[in-house]
CSV table of C-alpha atoms in Angstrom, one decimal:
chain,number,residue,atom,x,y,z
P,1,MET,CA,-25.9,-72.0,68.5
P,2,GLN,CA,-26.4,-68.2,68.8
P,3,GLU,CA,-26.2,-67.6,64.9
P,4,PHE,CA,-28.6,-70.6,64.1
P,5,ARG,CA,-30.9,-69.0,66.9
P,6,ARG,CA,-30.7,-65.6,65.3
P,7,LEU,CA,-32.3,-66.6,62.3
P,8,ILE,CA,-35.4,-68.6,64.5
P,9,GLU,CA,-35.5,-65.6,66.8
P,10,GLY,CA,-36.4,-63.6,62.9
P,11,ASN,CA,-38.6,-66.2,62.3
P,12,ARG,CA,-41.1,-66.0,65.1
P,13,GLU,CA,-40.8,-61.5,64.7
P,14,TRP,CA,-41.7,-61.7,61.2
P,15,ALA,CA,-44.4,-64.2,61.6
P,16,ALA,CA,-46.2,-62.7,64.3
P,17,LYS,CA,-45.4,-59.1,62.0
P,18,VAL,CA,-46.9,-61.0,59.3
P,19,LYS,CA,-49.8,-62.0,61.7
P,20,ALA,CA,-50.0,-58.3,63.2
P,21,SER,CA,-50.8,-56.7,59.4
P,22,ASP,CA,-52.6,-59.7,58.0
P,23,PRO,CA,-54.7,-62.0,60.5
P,24,ASP,CA,-55.8,-64.2,58.0
P,25,PHE,CA,-51.9,-64.2,55.6
P,26,PHE,CA,-50.7,-67.8,56.5
P,27,ASN,CA,-54.7,-69.6,56.8
P,28,GLU,CA,-54.7,-68.5,53.1
P,29,SER,CA,-51.3,-69.2,52.1
P,30,ALA,CA,-52.2,-73.0,53.4
P,31,GLN,CA,-55.5,-73.5,51.3
P,32,ARG,CA,-53.2,-72.9,48.0
P,33,GLN,CA,-50.8,-70.5,45.7
P,34,GLU,CA,-51.0,-69.4,42.5
P,35,PRO,CA,-47.9,-67.3,41.8
P,36,LEU,CA,-48.0,-65.6,38.5
P,37,PHE,CA,-44.5,-65.5,38.6
P,38,LEU,CA,-41.7,-68.6,37.8
P,39,TYR,CA,-38.5,-67.2,39.1
P,40,ILE,CA,-35.1,-68.8,37.6
P,41,GLY,CA,-31.6,-67.5,39.3
P,42,CYS,CA,-28.7,-67.6,41.3
P,43,SER,CA,-27.9,-69.0,44.0
P,44,ASP,CA,-25.8,-65.8,45.7
P,45,SER,CA,-27.0,-64.9,49.3
P,46,ARG,CA,-27.6,-61.2,48.5
P,47,VAL,CA,-30.2,-61.9,45.6
P,48,PRO,CA,-33.0,-63.0,47.5
P,49,ALA,CA,-35.9,-63.2,45.0
P,50,ASN,CA,-38.6,-62.5,47.2
P,51,SER,CA,-36.5,-59.5,48.7
P,52,VAL,CA,-35.1,-57.6,45.2
P,53,THR,CA,-38.4,-58.3,43.6
P,54,GLY,CA,-40.6,-56.6,46.1
P,55,THR,CA,-42.9,-59.6,46.0
P,56,LYS,CA,-44.6,-61.3,49.0
P,57,PRO,CA,-44.4,-65.5,50.2
P,58,GLY,CA,-47.0,-67.5,46.9
P,59,GLU,CA,-46.4,-64.7,44.7
P,60,LEU,CA,-42.6,-66.2,43.3
P,61,PHE,CA,-42.7,-70.1,42.8
P,62,VAL,CA,-39.0,-69.6,42.9
P,63,HIS,CA,-35.6,-71.9,41.8
P,64,ARG,CA,-32.2,-71.2,42.3
P,65,ASN,CA,-28.8,-73.0,41.6
P,66,ILE,CA,-25.0,-71.1,40.5
P,67,ALA,CA,-24.9,-68.6,37.9
P,68,ASN,CA,-29.1,-69.2,37.1
P,69,LEU,CA,-28.0,-72.1,34.4
P,70,VAL,CA,-31.5,-73.6,32.8
P,71,MET,CA,-30.1,-77.0,31.5
P,72,PRO,CA,-32.5,-79.6,29.5
P,73,SER,CA,-30.0,-82.5,31.6
P,74,ASP,CA,-30.9,-80.7,35.0
P,75,ILE,CA,-33.7,-82.5,36.5
P,76,ASN,CA,-34.3,-80.5,39.6
P,77,ALA,CA,-34.8,-77.3,36.8
P,78,MET,CA,-36.8,-78.9,34.6
P,79,SER,CA,-39.1,-80.7,37.4
P,80,VAL,CA,-40.0,-77.3,38.8
P,81,LEU,CA,-40.6,-75.5,35.2
P,82,GLN,CA,-43.1,-78.0,34.4
P,83,TYR,CA,-45.3,-78.3,37.8
P,84,ALA,CA,-44.9,-74.4,37.2
P,85,VAL,CA,-45.6,-74.0,34.0
P,86,GLU,CA,-48.6,-77.6,33.4
P,87,VAL,CA,-49.7,-76.8,37.3
P,88,LEU,CA,-49.4,-73.3,38.9
P,89,ASP,CA,-50.2,-71.9,35.3
P,90,VAL,CA,-47.3,-69.2,36.0
P,91,LYS,CA,-47.3,-66.3,33.4
P,92,HIS,CA,-44.4,-65.4,33.9
P,93,VAL,CA,-40.4,-67.3,33.6
P,94,ILE,CA,-37.6,-65.1,34.7
P,95,VAL,CA,-33.7,-66.1,34.5
P,96,THR,CA,-32.3,-64.1,36.7
P,97,GLY,CA,-28.7,-63.3,36.3
P,98,HIS,CA,-26.4,-60.4,38.9
P,99,TYR,CA,-23.5,-58.7,38.0
P,100,GLY,CA,-20.2,-60.1,40.7
P,101,CYS,CA,-21.4,-63.6,40.1
P,102,GLY,CA,-19.2,-65.8,41.6
P,103,GLY,CA,-20.3,-68.7,38.8
P,104,VAL,CA,-20.0,-66.6,35.6
P,105,LYS,CA,-16.0,-65.0,37.1
P,106,ALA,CA,-15.0,-68.9,38.2
P,107,ALA,CA,-16.2,-69.4,34.1
P,108,MET,CA,-13.6,-66.3,33.3
P,109,SER,CA,-10.5,-68.0,34.5
P,110,ASP,CA,-8.0,-70.8,34.2
P,111,GLN,CA,-7.9,-72.3,37.7
P,112,GLN,CA,-9.3,-75.2,38.5
P,113,HIS,CA,-12.7,-75.2,41.0
P,114,GLY,CA,-13.5,-78.4,41.7
P,115,LEU,CA,-16.9,-80.2,41.1
P,116,VAL,CA,-18.2,-76.9,40.0
P,117,ASP,CA,-16.4,-76.5,36.5
P,118,HIS,CA,-18.6,-79.2,35.3
P,119,TRP,CA,-21.6,-77.3,35.8
P,120,LEU,CA,-20.2,-74.2,34.5
P,121,GLY,CA,-19.5,-75.8,31.3
P,122,PRO,CA,-22.7,-73.7,29.1
P,123,ILE,CA,-20.6,-70.1,30.3
P,124,ARG,CA,-17.7,-71.2,29.3
P,125,ASN,CA,-19.8,-71.7,25.5
P,126,VAL,CA,-21.0,-68.3,25.6
P,127,LEU,CA,-17.3,-66.8,26.5
P,128,ARG,CA,-16.2,-68.5,23.2
P,129,TRP,CA,-19.3,-68.0,21.4
P,130,ASN,CA,-18.9,-64.5,22.0
P,131,LYS,CA,-15.0,-63.9,22.0
P,132,VAL,CA,-14.2,-61.2,19.7
P,133,GLU,CA,-17.0,-58.9,20.9
P,134,LEU,CA,-15.8,-60.0,25.1
P,135,ASP,CA,-12.1,-59.3,23.7
P,136,ALA,CA,-12.8,-55.9,22.0
P,137,ILE,CA,-14.0,-55.1,25.7
P,138,ALA,CA,-10.5,-53.4,27.6
P,139,ASP,CA,-12.3,-53.1,30.9
P,140,PRO,CA,-12.4,-56.1,32.9
P,141,GLN,CA,-15.1,-54.7,34.6
P,142,ALA,CA,-17.6,-53.9,32.0
P,143,ARG,CA,-16.1,-57.4,30.6
P,144,PHE,CA,-16.8,-59.3,33.6
P,145,ASP,CA,-20.5,-57.7,33.3
P,146,ARG,CA,-21.1,-58.5,30.0
P,147,LEU,CA,-20.3,-62.0,29.9
P,148,VAL,CA,-22.7,-62.2,33.4
P,149,GLU,CA,-25.8,-60.6,30.9
P,150,LEU,CA,-24.9,-63.1,28.2
P,151,ASN,CA,-25.2,-65.7,30.3
P,152,VAL,CA,-28.1,-64.6,30.8
P,153,LEU,CA,-29.8,-64.6,26.9
P,154,GLU,CA,-28.1,-68.1,26.5
P,155,GLN,CA,-29.9,-69.1,29.3
P,156,LEU,CA,-33.5,-67.7,28.0
P,157,TYR,CA,-33.3,-69.3,24.6
P,158,HIS,CA,-32.3,-72.8,26.5
P,159,LEU,CA,-35.7,-72.2,28.1
P,160,SER,CA,-37.8,-71.9,25.0
P,161,GLU,CA,-36.1,-74.4,23.7
P,162,THR,CA,-37.4,-76.8,26.8
P,163,PRO,CA,-40.0,-79.5,25.6
P,164,ILE,CA,-41.5,-78.0,28.4
P,165,ILE,CA,-41.9,-74.2,26.5
P,166,GLN,CA,-42.8,-75.3,23.5
P,167,GLN,CA,-45.6,-77.8,24.3
P,168,ALA,CA,-46.8,-75.0,25.8
P,169,TRP,CA,-46.6,-72.3,23.1
P,170,ALA,CA,-48.2,-74.9,20.8
P,171,ARG,CA,-50.9,-75.2,23.0
P,172,GLY,CA,-51.6,-70.9,22.5
P,173,ARG,CA,-50.6,-71.1,25.9
P,174,ARG,CA,-48.2,-68.6,26.9
P,175,PRO,CA,-46.1,-68.5,29.5
P,176,LEU,CA,-43.6,-65.0,28.7
P,177,LEU,CA,-39.5,-65.9,29.4
P,178,HIS,CA,-37.8,-62.4,30.7
P,179,GLY,CA,-34.6,-62.1,30.9
P,180,LEU,CA,-32.9,-59.8,34.4
P,181,VAL,CA,-30.1,-58.9,35.6
P,182,TYR,CA,-29.6,-57.9,39.1
P,183,ASP,CA,-27.2,-55.2,40.2
P,184,LEU,CA,-25.9,-55.4,43.4
P,185,LYS,CA,-24.2,-51.6,43.8
P,186,ASP,CA,-27.8,-49.9,43.5
P,187,GLY,CA,-30.4,-52.8,44.1
P,188,LEU,CA,-31.5,-52.2,40.7
P,189,LEU,CA,-33.3,-55.3,37.7
P,190,ARG,CA,-31.6,-54.3,34.5
P,191,GLU,CA,-33.6,-55.4,32.1
P,192,ILE,CA,-32.0,-57.2,29.2
P,193,ALA,CA,-35.2,-59.1,27.2
P,194,THR,CA,-38.6,-58.9,28.1
P,195,GLY,CA,-41.6,-61.2,26.3
P,196,ILE,CA,-40.6,-63.9,24.6
P,197,ASP,CA,-43.7,-65.6,23.8
P,198,SER,CA,-43.1,-67.7,21.0
P,199,GLN,CA,-40.4,-69.8,18.2
P,200,ASP,CA,-40.3,-66.6,15.7
P,201,ALA,CA,-39.0,-64.2,18.7
P,202,ALA,CA,-37.2,-67.4,21.0
P,203,ASP,CA,-35.1,-67.4,17.0
P,204,HIS,CA,-33.9,-63.8,17.4
P,205,LEU,CA,-32.4,-64.6,20.6
P,206,ALA,CA,-29.9,-66.7,18.9
P,207,ASP,CA,-29.8,-64.8,15.5
P,208,ARG,CA,-28.6,-61.7,17.0
P,209,ARG,CA,-31.1,-61.7,20.8
P,210,LEU,CA,-32.9,-59.1,21.4
P,211,SER,CA,-29.7,-57.1,22.8
P,212,GLY,CA,-28.3,-56.9,19.2
P,213,VAL,CA,-25.3,-59.1,19.8
P,214,ALA,CA,-25.9,-62.6,19.5
P,215,ALA,CA,-25.0,-65.1,22.7
P,216,GLY,CA,-24.8,-68.5,20.8
P,217,PRO,CA,-24.1,-70.2,18.1
P,218,PRO,CA,-26.3,-69.5,14.8
P,219,PRO,CA,-29.2,-72.1,14.8
P,220,LEU,CA,-29.0,-74.1,11.0
P,221,GLY,CA,-32.1,-74.7,9.3
P,222,ARG,CA,-34.4,-73.7,12.2
P,223,VAL,CA,-37.7,-74.4,11.7
P,224,ALA,CA,-40.1,-71.3,11.7
P,225,SER,CA,-43.3,-73.4,13.5
P,226,PRO,CA,-42.8,-74.8,17.8
P,227,ILE,CA,-41.5,-77.7,17.8
P,228,LEU,CA,-44.3,-80.3,19.3
P,229,ALA,CA,-42.7,-82.0,22.2
P,230,GLY,CA,-43.9,-85.3,22.2
P,231,GLU,CA,-43.5,-88.8,20.3
P,232,GLY,CA,-42.1,-86.8,17.2
P,233,LEU,CA,-39.6,-84.5,19.4
P,234,ALA,CA,-36.4,-87.3,19.1
P,235,ASP,CA,-37.3,-87.1,15.6
P,236,GLU,CA,-37.1,-84.3,14.7
P,237,ILE,CA,-34.6,-83.6,16.8
P,238,ALA,CA,-31.9,-85.7,14.7
P,239,ILE,CA,-33.7,-85.0,11.3
P,240,ARG,CA,-32.5,-81.0,12.0
P,241,VAL,CA,-29.2,-82.1,13.9
P,242,LEU,CA,-28.2,-84.2,10.7
P,243,ALA,CA,-29.4,-81.6,8.3
P,244,ARG,CA,-27.2,-78.8,10.6
P,245,MET,CA,-24.3,-81.6,9.5
P,246,ALA,CA,-24.6,-82.2,6.2
P,247,GLU,CA,-24.5,-78.5,6.2
P,248,ALA,CA,-21.6,-77.4,7.7
P,249,SER,CA,-19.6,-80.4,5.4
P,250,GLU,CA,-20.9,-78.6,2.2
P,251,LYS,CA,-19.3,-75.2,4.0
P,252,ARG,CA,-15.8,-77.1,5.2
P,253,PRO,CA,-13.7,-76.2,1.4
P,254,PRO,CA,-12.2,-79.5,-0.2
P,255,SER,CA,-9.0,-80.9,1.6
P,256,ARG,CA,-6.1,-80.7,-0.9
């Protein structure tokens, strides 16, 4: 209980300090929230969103999970994204990973970790797709760091493909997408990819990514214009999948 009481006492001290410096802060904060940013980060306790970005309460809308994944099947993350983009009208969506990420490290190992192994599947895909590059990095720490960066790029691309972002871009609204990596050793954020504001810019992440290295399989027969979410989205996706399968079949060598 002593550890818990420390949190309550810390809250009292923090609230008193804020009120002393800005007597109207809490009254104004209670009326509305108008954040400019949606921050999607890792749950790691060493990377608190407001602290590492130097922002105040109310400036960031935050979603965190293990290894900062953006999964279309995650209704929690998608609900946060929809509210941030369509209701709060954030101007920037930021995916932030960090060096030394335990989730990424677990995905690199052959050991069993229980339930979390299901969650880490997308990172293992990134590891497989970039095997040639990663295997060429002799230093284990440098290889680990590079996978952290590639994971951020891949999750940023997943973000760009969500119907929520696609709809916003189709309407002419421009939430900019950014990918950052936080360095635990010096407290600095590294810019991995910034200013993604269109389908064309997002496609560069799939082809060669802004870092110059692919972080996933290149798209086949990708359309140049934004994919509109709505009644025709499922049909459009089905057509694209069939086209990719047909192209792959044509490239497959004939059986002997």
